[in-house]
Short mmCIF file of C-alpha atoms and ligand atoms in Angstrom, two decimals:
data_model
loop_
_atom_site.label_atom_id
_atom_site.label_comp_id
_atom_site.label_asym_id
_atom_site.label_seq_id
_atom_site.Cartn_x
_atom_site.Cartn_y
_atom_site.Cartn_z
CA MET V 1 152.29 151.90 26.53
CA TYR V 2 152.14 150.04 23.30
CA LYS V 3 153.66 151.91 20.36
CA PHE V 4 153.41 155.42 21.77
CA ASN V 5 156.15 157.59 23.16
CA SER V 6 155.35 157.53 26.86
CA GLU V 7 156.10 161.19 27.51
CA ILE V 8 153.84 162.34 24.70
CA PHE V 9 151.12 159.89 25.68
CA SER V 10 151.24 161.06 29.31
CA GLY V 11 150.79 164.63 28.10
CA VAL V 12 147.72 163.63 26.12
CA LYS V 13 146.28 161.69 29.02
CA LYS V 14 146.68 164.68 31.31
CA LEU V 15 145.11 166.98 28.77
CA LEU V 16 142.06 164.72 28.57
CA GLU V 17 141.58 164.96 32.32
CA THR V 18 140.52 168.57 31.90
CA ASP V 19 137.04 169.65 30.82
CA GLY V 20 136.29 171.44 27.62
CA GLU V 21 135.01 170.74 24.17
CA ILE V 22 136.79 168.19 22.06
CA VAL V 23 136.68 168.27 18.27
CA ILE V 24 137.80 165.35 16.11
CA THR V 25 138.90 166.21 12.57
CA THR V 26 139.99 164.12 9.63
CA HIS V 27 141.15 164.60 6.06
CA TYR V 28 139.41 165.82 2.92
CA ASN V 29 137.62 163.07 0.98
CA PRO V 30 137.32 160.95 4.11
CA ASP V 31 137.77 157.22 3.57
CA GLY V 32 136.90 154.22 5.71
CA ASP V 33 139.87 154.73 8.02
CA ALA V 34 139.30 158.47 8.39
CA LEU V 35 135.65 158.01 9.27
CA GLY V 36 136.04 154.74 11.18
CA SER V 37 138.81 156.04 13.43
CA SER V 38 136.94 159.31 14.05
CA LEU V 39 133.64 157.62 14.93
CA ALA V 40 135.38 155.12 17.20
CA LEU V 41 137.35 157.77 19.07
CA SER V 42 134.26 159.94 19.44
CA ARG V 43 132.20 157.08 20.84
CA TYR V 44 134.94 156.23 23.31
CA LEU V 45 135.40 159.82 24.49
CA LYS V 46 131.65 160.21 24.94
CA LYS V 47 131.66 157.14 27.15
CA LYS V 48 134.30 158.93 29.20
CA GLY V 49 131.80 161.77 29.64
CA LYS V 50 133.46 164.19 27.22
CA LYS V 51 131.75 166.69 24.96
CA VAL V 52 132.82 165.66 21.48
CA SER V 53 132.06 166.71 17.91
CA ILE V 54 133.41 165.28 14.68
CA ILE V 55 134.10 167.66 11.81
CA ILE V 56 134.84 166.11 8.45
CA PRO V 57 135.67 168.35 5.49
CA ASN V 58 133.30 166.97 2.84
CA ASP V 59 130.89 164.12 2.17
CA PHE V 60 132.01 160.55 2.62
CA PRO V 61 131.02 157.80 0.17
CA ASP V 62 127.58 156.22 0.41
CA PHE V 63 129.04 152.81 1.18
CA LEU V 64 129.97 154.15 4.63
CA ARG V 65 126.58 155.67 5.33
CA TRP V 66 125.49 152.82 7.60
CA MET V 67 128.34 153.20 10.09
CA PRO V 68 127.33 153.65 13.75
CA GLY V 69 127.37 157.35 14.63
CA GLN V 70 128.00 158.66 11.10
CA GLU V 71 124.81 160.71 11.23
CA ASP V 72 126.32 162.92 13.95
CA ALA V 73 129.45 163.88 12.00
CA ILE V 74 129.37 167.53 10.96
CA ILE V 75 130.25 167.96 7.31
CA TYR V 76 132.14 171.22 6.97
CA PHE V 77 131.14 171.75 3.35
CA HIS V 78 127.47 171.95 4.42
CA HIS V 79 127.80 173.46 7.91
CA SER V 80 130.85 175.70 7.86
CA HIS V 81 129.47 178.32 10.26
CA SER V 82 128.69 176.00 13.15
CA ALA V 83 131.90 174.06 12.47
CA ASP V 84 133.96 177.29 12.63
CA VAL V 85 132.52 178.06 16.05
CA LEU V 86 133.32 174.55 17.30
CA LEU V 87 136.90 174.79 16.00
CA ALA V 88 137.45 178.19 17.58
CA ASP V 89 135.99 177.18 20.96
CA ALA V 90 137.50 173.71 21.29
CA SER V 91 140.08 173.07 23.97
CA VAL V 92 141.37 169.90 22.31
CA ILE V 93 141.37 169.01 18.62
CA PHE V 94 142.21 165.51 17.49
CA CYS V 95 143.72 165.25 14.02
CA LEU V 96 143.12 161.76 12.71
CA ASP V 97 144.50 160.00 9.66
CA TYR V 98 146.40 162.93 8.18
CA ASN V 99 149.91 164.26 8.67
CA ALA V 100 149.63 167.92 7.66
CA ILE V 101 146.92 170.48 8.42
CA PRO V 102 146.41 171.46 4.75
CA ARG V 103 145.02 167.94 4.19
CA VAL V 104 141.70 169.04 5.74
CA ASN V 105 141.52 171.47 2.87
CA LEU V 106 138.30 173.44 3.56
CA PHE V 107 139.07 174.54 7.13
CA LYS V 108 142.86 174.57 7.20
CA GLU V 109 143.06 178.27 8.16
CA GLN V 110 140.59 177.78 10.99
CA LEU V 111 142.55 174.77 12.18
CA PHE V 112 145.88 176.59 12.07
CA ALA V 113 144.30 179.49 13.99
CA ALA V 114 142.49 177.37 16.60
CA ARG V 115 143.71 177.86 20.18
CA ALA V 116 143.05 174.23 21.08
CA LYS V 117 145.84 171.79 21.77
CA LYS V 118 146.15 169.61 18.69
CA ILE V 119 146.70 165.89 19.04
CA LEU V 120 147.75 163.92 16.00
CA ILE V 121 146.95 160.21 15.71
CA ASP V 122 148.17 159.04 12.33
CA HIS V 123 150.16 156.50 10.32
CA HIS V 124 151.38 158.56 7.33
CA ILE V 125 155.10 159.08 6.98
CA GLN V 126 156.83 162.39 7.62
CA PRO V 127 154.19 164.23 9.67
CA GLU V 128 154.52 168.01 9.80
CA ASP V 129 155.34 169.46 13.19
CA HIS V 130 152.31 171.74 13.62
CA PHE V 131 150.68 169.51 16.23
CA ASP V 132 151.13 169.83 20.01
CA TYR V 133 151.17 166.07 20.58
CA MET V 134 152.08 163.59 17.88
CA LEU V 135 151.05 159.96 18.19
CA SER V 136 152.45 159.07 14.79
CA VAL V 137 153.23 155.44 14.00
CA VAL V 138 154.01 154.34 10.45
CA GLU V 139 154.43 150.63 11.12
CA THR V 140 150.77 149.88 11.58
CA SER V 141 147.78 149.03 9.41
CA SER V 142 145.69 152.11 9.93
CA THR V 143 144.72 155.02 12.14
CA ALA V 144 141.88 152.81 13.40
CA GLU V 145 144.44 150.37 14.80
CA LEU V 146 146.16 153.30 16.52
CA VAL V 147 142.88 154.46 18.02
CA TYR V 148 142.44 150.95 19.43
CA ASP V 149 145.98 151.16 20.86
CA PHE V 150 145.22 154.61 22.21
CA ILE V 151 142.10 153.46 24.05
CA ARG V 152 144.03 150.49 25.41
CA ALA V 153 146.91 152.69 26.52
CA MET V 154 144.37 154.84 28.35
CA GLY V 155 143.44 151.69 30.27
CA ASP V 156 139.96 151.72 28.79
CA GLU V 157 139.87 148.65 26.55
CA HIS V 158 136.66 147.60 28.32
CA LEU V 159 134.91 150.65 26.87
CA ILE V 160 135.26 149.32 23.32
CA ASP V 161 131.74 148.14 22.55
CA VAL V 162 130.49 146.40 19.41
CA GLU V 163 129.73 149.67 17.61
CA THR V 164 133.19 151.04 18.34
CA GLY V 165 134.62 147.71 17.18
CA VAL V 166 132.68 147.92 13.93
CA CYS V 167 134.02 151.42 13.22
CA LEU V 168 137.57 150.32 13.96
CA TYR V 169 137.20 147.25 11.78
CA VAL V 170 136.07 149.37 8.82
CA GLY V 171 139.27 151.40 9.16
CA LEU V 172 141.49 148.33 9.39
CA MET V 173 139.76 146.54 6.54
CA THR V 174 139.60 149.42 4.08
CA ASP V 175 143.12 150.77 4.70
CA THR V 176 144.64 147.36 4.07
CA GLY V 177 142.56 146.49 0.99
CA SER V 178 140.83 143.74 2.98
CA PHE V 179 144.13 142.67 4.54
CA SER V 180 146.21 142.53 1.41
CA TYR V 181 148.75 145.30 2.14
CA SER V 182 150.13 147.32 5.10
CA CYS V 183 149.09 144.51 7.39
CA ASN V 184 152.10 142.29 7.93
CA TYR V 185 152.16 143.02 11.64
CA PRO V 186 151.27 140.43 14.30
CA HIS V 187 149.66 143.15 16.39
CA THR V 188 147.14 143.97 13.66
CA TYR V 189 145.76 140.44 13.93
CA GLU V 190 145.72 140.61 17.72
CA VAL V 191 143.55 143.71 17.47
CA LEU V 192 141.30 141.98 14.94
CA ALA V 193 140.93 138.98 17.22
CA GLU V 194 139.92 141.29 20.07
CA LEU V 195 137.33 143.01 17.90
CA VAL V 196 135.83 139.67 16.84
CA ARG V 197 135.71 138.64 20.51
CA ARG V 198 133.72 141.78 21.18
CA GLY V 199 131.08 140.54 18.77
CA ILE V 200 131.66 142.29 15.45
CA ASP V 201 130.44 140.46 12.34
CA THR V 202 133.39 140.78 9.96
CA GLU V 203 131.58 139.11 7.06
CA GLN V 204 128.61 141.43 7.29
CA ILE V 205 130.88 144.49 7.55
CA HIS V 206 132.69 143.38 4.41
CA ARG V 207 129.38 143.03 2.57
CA LEU V 208 128.15 146.41 3.78
CA VAL V 209 131.27 148.15 2.47
CA TYR V 210 132.07 146.24 -0.68
CA ASP V 211 128.87 144.67 -2.03
CA THR V 212 127.21 147.99 -2.66
CA TYR V 213 127.95 148.81 -6.28
CA SER V 214 125.23 150.62 -8.17
CA GLU V 215 124.80 149.36 -11.73
CA ASN V 216 126.43 152.58 -12.94
CA ARG V 217 129.45 152.08 -10.73
CA MET V 218 129.95 148.52 -11.92
CA ARG V 219 129.62 149.58 -15.57
CA LEU V 220 132.04 152.44 -14.96
CA LEU V 221 134.57 149.94 -13.64
CA GLY V 222 134.10 147.82 -16.76
CA PHE V 223 134.56 150.93 -18.91
CA CYS V 224 137.73 151.92 -17.03
CA LEU V 225 139.27 148.51 -17.59
CA SER V 226 138.23 148.08 -21.21
CA GLU V 227 138.48 151.63 -22.59
CA ARG V 228 140.63 153.69 -20.28
CA MET V 229 143.53 151.52 -19.19
CA THR V 230 147.01 151.68 -20.67
CA VAL V 231 149.56 149.00 -19.82
CA LEU V 232 153.25 149.77 -20.27
CA PRO V 233 155.07 146.47 -19.59
CA GLU V 234 158.48 148.03 -20.28
CA TYR V 235 157.97 150.22 -17.20
CA ALA V 236 155.94 147.65 -15.20
CA THR V 237 153.30 150.36 -15.10
CA ALA V 238 149.58 150.54 -15.83
CA TYR V 239 147.37 153.58 -15.64
CA ILE V 240 143.68 154.39 -15.95
CA TRP V 241 142.11 157.76 -16.65
CA LEU V 242 138.61 159.21 -16.52
CA SER V 243 137.50 162.50 -18.01
CA LYS V 244 134.66 164.65 -16.71
CA THR V 245 132.58 163.54 -19.68
CA ASP V 246 133.21 159.87 -18.85
CA MET V 247 132.04 160.49 -15.30
CA GLU V 248 128.91 162.28 -16.43
CA ARG V 249 128.11 159.40 -18.75
CA PHE V 250 128.08 156.98 -15.81
CA HIS V 251 126.30 159.41 -13.43
CA PHE V 252 129.39 159.45 -11.23
CA GLN V 253 128.81 159.56 -7.47
CA PRO V 254 131.49 160.14 -4.81
CA GLY V 255 133.15 156.81 -4.06
CA ASP V 256 132.36 155.30 -7.47
CA SER V 257 136.02 155.22 -8.47
CA GLU V 258 137.17 153.82 -5.12
CA GLY V 259 139.42 150.83 -5.70
CA VAL V 260 139.68 151.23 -9.47
CA VAL V 261 143.43 151.85 -9.28
CA ASN V 262 143.96 148.50 -7.57
CA TYR V 263 142.80 146.62 -10.66
CA ALA V 264 145.66 148.12 -12.65
CA LEU V 265 148.08 147.02 -9.94
CA SER V 266 146.75 143.48 -9.82
CA ILE V 267 148.11 142.74 -13.30
CA LYS V 268 151.02 140.33 -13.08
CA GLY V 269 154.33 142.07 -13.66
CA ILE V 270 152.94 145.52 -12.90
CA SER V 271 154.52 147.29 -9.93
CA PHE V 272 153.19 150.82 -10.42
CA ALA V 273 149.61 151.92 -11.06
CA ALA V 274 148.11 155.36 -11.45
CA PHE V 275 144.53 156.53 -11.77
CA PHE V 276 143.75 160.01 -13.11
CA THR V 277 140.37 161.65 -12.61
CA GLU V 278 139.54 165.01 -14.12
CA LYS V 279 137.96 167.36 -11.55
CA SER V 280 136.65 170.89 -12.11
CA ASP V 281 139.87 172.59 -11.02
CA ARG V 282 142.50 169.85 -11.11
CA VAL V 283 143.38 166.32 -12.03
CA ARG V 284 143.29 164.08 -8.99
CA ILE V 285 145.73 161.19 -9.07
CA SER V 286 145.86 157.97 -7.06
CA PHE V 287 149.11 156.04 -7.04
CA ARG V 288 149.68 152.46 -5.94
CA SER V 289 152.79 150.30 -6.04
CA LYS V 290 154.13 146.91 -5.10
CA GLY V 291 157.32 146.35 -3.14
CA ASN V 292 160.04 148.93 -2.79
CA PHE V 293 158.89 151.47 -5.33
CA SER V 294 157.79 154.48 -3.26
CA VAL V 295 154.74 156.22 -4.64
CA ASN V 296 154.88 158.54 -1.65
CA TYR V 297 158.17 159.87 -2.96
CA PHE V 298 156.90 159.97 -6.55
CA ALA V 299 153.71 161.86 -5.56
CA ARG V 300 155.64 164.34 -3.42
CA GLU V 301 158.30 164.93 -5.99
CA HIS V 302 156.10 165.38 -9.04
CA PHE V 303 152.43 165.84 -8.12
CA GLU V 304 152.18 167.92 -4.92
CA GLY V 305 150.98 164.95 -2.92
CA GLY V 306 152.14 162.13 -0.71
CA GLY V 307 150.81 159.32 1.44
CA HIS V 308 152.32 155.92 2.07
CA ARG V 309 155.07 154.01 0.30
CA ASN V 310 152.59 151.84 -1.61
CA ALA V 311 149.50 154.09 -1.68
CA SER V 312 149.61 157.81 -2.31
CA GLY V 313 147.69 160.60 -3.94
CA GLY V 314 148.47 163.85 -5.66
CA ASP V 315 147.10 166.66 -7.81
CA SER V 316 147.97 168.15 -11.15
CA PHE V 317 146.87 171.54 -12.41
CA LEU V 318 147.66 170.71 -16.02
CA SER V 319 145.00 169.37 -18.38
CA LEU V 320 144.21 165.68 -18.23
CA THR V 321 146.15 164.98 -21.42
CA ASP V 322 149.15 167.02 -20.28
CA THR V 323 149.09 165.35 -16.88
CA ILE V 324 149.22 161.90 -18.44
CA GLU V 325 151.98 163.06 -20.77
CA LYS V 326 153.99 164.40 -17.83
CA PHE V 327 153.46 161.12 -15.98
CA SER V 328 154.53 158.97 -18.94
CA GLY V 329 157.55 161.20 -19.50
CA LEU V 330 158.76 160.54 -15.95
CA LEU V 331 158.71 156.75 -16.22
CA PRO V 332 162.05 156.25 -18.01
CA ARG V 333 163.82 157.74 -14.96
CA TYR V 334 162.38 155.02 -12.77
CA LYS V 335 162.63 152.13 -15.20
CA GLU V 336 165.16 150.07 -13.25
CA GLU V 337 163.41 150.58 -9.90
CA LEU V 338 160.06 149.67 -11.42
CA LYS V 339 161.38 146.53 -13.08
CA GLN V 340 163.05 145.47 -9.85
CA ALA V 341 159.89 145.98 -7.80
CA ALA V 342 157.96 143.98 -10.39
CA SER V 343 160.35 141.05 -10.34
CA GLN V 344 160.38 141.04 -6.52
CA SER V 345 156.62 140.82 -6.54
CA THR V 346 156.59 137.52 -8.40
CA ILE V 347 158.73 135.52 -5.96
CA LEU V 348 158.13 134.44 -2.39
P1 LIG Z 1 143.92 157.81 -2.44
O1 LIG Z 1 144.61 157.37 -3.67
O2 LIG Z 1 143.09 156.70 -1.87
O3 LIG Z 1 143.22 159.10 -2.56
O4 LIG Z 1 145.07 158.07 -1.38
C1 LIG Z 1 145.97 157.07 -1.00
C2 LIG Z 1 146.70 157.46 0.24
O5 LIG Z 1 147.50 158.61 0.01
C3 LIG Z 1 145.79 157.80 1.40
O6 LIG Z 1 146.33 157.19 2.55
C4 LIG Z 1 145.85 159.28 1.54
O7 LIG Z 1 145.80 159.65 2.87
C5 LIG Z 1 147.18 159.65 0.91
N1 LIG Z 1 147.04 160.87 0.11
C6 LIG Z 1 146.19 161.07 -0.92
N2 LIG Z 1 146.33 162.29 -1.44
C7 LIG Z 1 147.31 162.91 -0.75
C8 LIG Z 1 147.91 164.20 -0.83
O8 LIG Z 1 147.57 165.04 -1.66
N3 LIG Z 1 148.88 164.46 0.09
C9 LIG Z 1 149.28 163.55 1.01
N4 LIG Z 1 150.25 163.89 1.87
N5 LIG Z 1 148.75 162.33 1.10
C10 LIG Z 1 147.77 161.99 0.25
MN1 LIG Z 2 144.52 155.70 7.03
#
């Protein structure tokens, strides 16, 4: 039973032998892995004859709007009443790509209260223990890879069709930045090889996800890099910020700032990047790092967030200016760590 604790997996397998409604949930602001793993699992379970619904908290970016099955996902923000009924009546709820119930944000109370058995499939570190079955593996590329492993462990690899493969590939590709981080595992490439054998067109999937910039989005990226980026070589840090006014100017759409933070990190000698976006009630922050500097720890400690060692997110309830000031003020504490991570990133 690759990767999974056999006792826990057996429990899940048994649970799935019973009838009843299954609901698949994923985190707020769903990304390619959240949506890809959910769609793939749903498609598989339907092939097994199960009654399955997917509930996602809010809209996903337009560049995922072509994915097989996405039209059937119920978006809680728009359909909270029917979603509440599904959550209350479900006998099994899958929790994909998040490690703590509050990460679903809009329906966390309903999820806590649901009578269903909750099964976690996730790769974030330090999962909370409010799930009945936890298939939590950190040493993997993505939740999509774990869903592949899950289907295989169920003995159902043959049920992975092209559409399921496409959904899984989107998760693997987007969560690894097109195979540039969190992917130094032989197994990841074995899964990829299997998906290609099943007929997925990796080049076309890449185009569908990444070659979809609107003119506004591309100009916003240019603006971020030319007008809104600060580089602090003494702390091996670069950050980018966007105010509400900036976003209005470029007719900001969900997903338009996806990937912006990575540009700051791709500067030579930079080991820590942050991206601040001003929302109506908070400042949302994306953190990225190279090497041993843990942005998960940094986000947890200072910005009510978390995630992975090299990719995390957090929130600040200060103003944008005060948030950036707080951030800059923290850097001296981490100077040595940041410098070390930066120098490690320039040698083989
Ligand atoms: P992003 O910067 O793309 O929003 O998030 C990067 C990673 O950190 C994602 O894997 C996401 O799941 C995780 N993450 C983002 N925000 C939070 C947060 O507030 N709490 C936790 N625990 N993880 C987060
Ligand atoms: Mn993920």
